[in-house]
């Protein structure tokens, strides 16, 4: 049976005048991988510390595996925390680091050594038990810290930016290891990150936070494909956000008039109040470009100038601006298509996308 269901009910945390976590409601399924994602200062780490019991909620309830733990000390929550800097004890070796809490609990030496070696094997560090922390690479230290966090058999493992100290190659390798470990153990992992890519790659549930609120919570695909609002669309990356004034609609087919007299065709449900300004997003990989407008068969066509281009390996990122510079957006063109198009910086081109690829955001 999976363990580690976590529920936050109307949880708030203030520090003097500042509100770090503002009335959040969140349910994390037992045995799932959850990433708390958001910009610096949005309240991710505070949320993690509230679940761990390293901070106490100003109001609201925290329920773990059906038990009210809002005011329980960290040791009685069934959680364990892995810190960003790993916090290994420098003067004892890896086996002793992993066994340290067992020693405090009075477990006999042979038994704690056996358990420490089992945990080191789980993170593939069984051959490094006698090494001191400063004789290990960053990635190896992290594995030992993980083994140490697991020695109390937590039902929820809390990870605060666990990959941020690693180089990009190791970060990708270690994130796959974290995912493997989470699946193997069947417990809940809650992982704080700034990185959209990391959250999308790892999480069953992505929780996007902004200014102490939860802006959206859902599967990685839901959050990426169907952002609830402008903040999520911009933060998750790979989306352009456009604005336009309502003109008319026919069922779910809506016309908006944007800056530079640009007419947009989008689709969505206006819920019976069709007036005012609307925002919508279009994914950067859903935009086509060409030198000849008559070769575009899209509902939306924009005449624009290429102001910058960046090679990203499998695609080229184009920065595009309408002449009066009121509209700016990006297109990601697969490299093999880009190479046939001979598009260069400064060219006046046409960009197009279909209304099926527009996503209606909030009105304002
Ligand atoms: P980062 O990614 O930079 O670590 P974060 O999203 O994890 O940011 P938190 O560390 O949770 O953000 O902080 C949220 C807000 O609460 C910030 O404005 C921060 O300054 C404030 N805050 C956090 N801890 C304290 C504290 N002990 N005393 C006062 N304010 C705090």
mmCIF file of N, CA and C and ligand atoms in Angstrom, residues 13-21 36-49 55 84 160-161 192-194 209 211-212, ligand 1:
data_model
loop_
_atom_site.group_PDB
_atom_site.id
_atom_site.type_symbol
_atom_site.label_atom_id
_atom_site.label_comp_id
_atom_site.label_asym_id
_atom_site.label_seq_id
_atom_site.Cartn_x
_atom_site.Cartn_y
_atom_site.Cartn_z
ATOM 1 N N UNK A 13 0.823 31.108 6.597
ATOM 2 C CA UNK A 13 2.007 31.341 7.431
ATOM 3 C C UNK A 13 2.449 32.780 7.236
ATOM 4 N N UNK A 14 2.489 33.544 8.337
ATOM 5 C CA UNK A 14 3.006 34.918 8.237
ATOM 6 C C UNK A 14 4.230 35.031 9.125
ATOM 7 N N UNK A 15 5.143 35.871 8.675
ATOM 8 C CA UNK A 15 6.310 36.230 9.486
ATOM 9 C C UNK A 15 6.167 37.721 9.751
ATOM 10 N N UNK A 16 5.930 38.119 10.962
ATOM 11 C CA UNK A 16 5.646 39.523 11.275
ATOM 12 C C UNK A 16 4.608 40.066 10.302
ATOM 13 N N UNK A 17 5.040 41.036 9.479
ATOM 14 C CA UNK A 17 4.079 41.666 8.561
ATOM 15 C C UNK A 17 3.912 40.874 7.261
ATOM 16 N N UNK A 18 4.913 40.025 6.930
ATOM 17 C CA UNK A 18 4.862 39.432 5.585
ATOM 18 C C UNK A 18 4.156 38.073 5.593
ATOM 19 N N UNK A 19 3.343 37.867 4.543
ATOM 20 C CA UNK A 19 2.595 36.611 4.422
ATOM 21 C C UNK A 19 3.349 35.717 3.437
ATOM 22 N N UNK A 20 3.906 34.621 3.923
ATOM 23 C CA UNK A 20 4.695 33.728 3.059
ATOM 24 C C UNK A 20 3.794 32.714 2.374
ATOM 25 N N UNK A 21 2.767 32.230 3.081
ATOM 26 C CA UNK A 21 1.845 31.236 2.526
ATOM 27 C C UNK A 21 0.441 31.729 2.850
ATOM 28 N N UNK A 36 6.807 21.405 -6.048
ATOM 29 C CA UNK A 36 6.353 22.767 -5.775
ATOM 30 C C UNK A 36 7.250 23.675 -6.600
ATOM 31 N N UNK A 37 6.641 24.396 -7.526
ATOM 32 C CA UNK A 37 7.397 25.168 -8.516
ATOM 33 C C UNK A 37 6.989 26.630 -8.437
ATOM 34 N N UNK A 38 7.965 27.509 -8.558
ATOM 35 C CA UNK A 38 7.591 28.933 -8.596
ATOM 36 C C UNK A 38 8.829 29.795 -8.466
ATOM 37 N N UNK A 39 8.674 31.099 -8.713
ATOM 38 C CA UNK A 39 9.828 32.004 -8.635
ATOM 39 C C UNK A 39 10.287 32.198 -7.191
ATOM 40 N N UNK A 40 11.443 32.788 -7.043
ATOM 41 C CA UNK A 40 12.014 33.018 -5.726
ATOM 42 C C UNK A 40 11.043 33.837 -4.860
ATOM 43 N N UNK A 41 10.864 33.390 -3.622
ATOM 44 C CA UNK A 41 10.027 34.138 -2.685
ATOM 45 C C UNK A 41 8.546 33.817 -2.767
ATOM 46 N N UNK A 42 8.151 32.835 -3.581
ATOM 47 C CA UNK A 42 6.707 32.565 -3.756
ATOM 48 C C UNK A 42 6.141 31.712 -2.623
ATOM 49 N N UNK A 43 6.996 31.176 -1.744
ATOM 50 C CA UNK A 43 6.482 30.429 -0.592
ATOM 51 C C UNK A 43 6.678 28.915 -0.677
ATOM 52 N N UNK A 44 7.471 28.448 -1.646
ATOM 53 C CA UNK A 44 7.671 26.994 -1.815
ATOM 54 C C UNK A 44 8.344 26.373 -0.597
ATOM 55 N N UNK A 45 9.486 26.966 -0.191
ATOM 56 C CA UNK A 45 10.251 26.369 0.910
ATOM 57 C C UNK A 45 9.485 26.461 2.218
ATOM 58 N N UNK A 46 8.749 27.573 2.390
ATOM 59 C CA UNK A 46 7.948 27.695 3.613
ATOM 60 C C UNK A 46 6.898 26.589 3.647
ATOM 61 N N UNK A 47 6.262 26.321 2.509
ATOM 62 C CA UNK A 47 5.254 25.243 2.453
ATOM 63 C C UNK A 47 5.904 23.915 2.834
ATOM 64 N N UNK A 48 7.091 23.678 2.293
ATOM 65 C CA UNK A 48 7.796 22.420 2.601
ATOM 66 C C UNK A 48 8.125 22.339 4.096
ATOM 67 N N UNK A 49 8.587 23.462 4.651
ATOM 68 C CA UNK A 49 8.950 23.461 6.079
ATOM 69 C C UNK A 49 7.719 23.313 6.968
ATOM 70 N N UNK A 55 8.493 24.745 10.551
ATOM 71 C CA UNK A 55 7.761 25.991 10.824
ATOM 72 C C UNK A 55 6.371 25.565 11.254
ATOM 73 N N UNK A 84 19.200 21.303 0.819
ATOM 74 C CA UNK A 84 19.899 21.707 -0.395
ATOM 75 C C UNK A 84 21.414 21.466 -0.310
ATOM 76 N N UNK A 160 14.357 19.955 -0.613
ATOM 77 C CA UNK A 160 14.413 21.390 -0.890
ATOM 78 C C UNK A 160 15.504 21.672 -1.918
ATOM 79 N N UNK A 161 15.115 21.957 -3.140
ATOM 80 C CA UNK A 161 16.049 22.224 -4.245
ATOM 81 C C UNK A 161 17.163 21.185 -4.274
ATOM 82 N N UNK A 192 10.936 20.774 -3.967
ATOM 83 C CA UNK A 192 10.854 22.212 -4.276
ATOM 84 C C UNK A 192 11.854 22.546 -5.375
ATOM 85 N N UNK A 193 11.401 23.239 -6.389
ATOM 86 C CA UNK A 193 12.324 23.615 -7.469
ATOM 87 C C UNK A 193 11.921 24.941 -8.112
ATOM 88 N N UNK A 194 12.939 25.619 -8.675
ATOM 89 C CA UNK A 194 12.699 26.801 -9.511
ATOM 90 C C UNK A 194 12.535 26.382 -10.967
ATOM 91 N N UNK A 209 3.320 27.960 -7.690
ATOM 92 C CA UNK A 209 3.020 28.949 -6.649
ATOM 93 C C UNK A 209 3.443 30.349 -7.079
ATOM 94 N N UNK A 211 3.471 34.352 -5.088
ATOM 95 C CA UNK A 211 3.120 35.238 -3.969
ATOM 96 C C UNK A 211 2.338 34.532 -2.857
ATOM 97 N N UNK A 212 2.753 33.337 -2.483
ATOM 98 C CA UNK A 212 2.111 32.625 -1.373
ATOM 99 C C UNK A 212 0.833 31.888 -1.740
HETATM 100 P P1 LIG B 1 13.399 30.660 -2.867
HETATM 101 O O1 LIG B 1 13.125 29.904 -4.131
HETATM 102 O O2 LIG B 1 14.139 31.935 -3.107
HETATM 103 O O3 LIG B 1 13.972 29.816 -1.784
HETATM 104 P P2 LIG B 1 10.713 30.343 -1.842
HETATM 105 O O4 LIG B 1 9.648 30.297 -2.884
HETATM 106 O O5 LIG B 1 11.127 29.044 -1.284
HETATM 107 O O6 LIG B 1 11.951 31.168 -2.361
HETATM 108 P P3 LIG B 1 10.169 31.131 0.866
HETATM 109 O O7 LIG B 1 11.549 30.854 1.370
HETATM 110 O O8 LIG B 1 9.104 30.183 1.229
HETATM 111 O O9 LIG B 1 10.164 31.317 -0.714
HETATM 112 O O10 LIG B 1 9.759 32.584 1.339
HETATM 113 C C1 LIG B 1 8.468 33.146 1.080
HETATM 114 C C2 LIG B 1 8.414 34.546 1.668
HETATM 115 O O11 LIG B 1 8.477 34.482 3.082
HETATM 116 C C3 LIG B 1 9.554 35.441 1.232
HETATM 117 O O12 LIG B 1 9.065 36.732 1.022
HETATM 118 C C4 LIG B 1 10.503 35.388 2.411
HETATM 119 O O13 LIG B 1 11.244 36.581 2.503
HETATM 120 C C5 LIG B 1 9.559 35.233 3.583
HETATM 121 N N1 LIG B 1 10.193 34.480 4.668
HETATM 122 C C6 LIG B 1 10.573 33.179 4.644
HETATM 123 N N2 LIG B 1 11.117 32.796 5.809
HETATM 124 C C7 LIG B 1 11.065 33.903 6.624
HETATM 125 C C8 LIG B 1 11.460 34.168 7.975
HETATM 126 N N3 LIG B 1 12.001 33.217 8.756
HETATM 127 N N4 LIG B 1 11.245 35.425 8.471
HETATM 128 C C9 LIG B 1 10.669 36.376 7.694
HETATM 129 N N5 LIG B 1 10.268 36.181 6.412
HETATM 130 C C10 LIG B 1 10.461 34.972 5.879
#
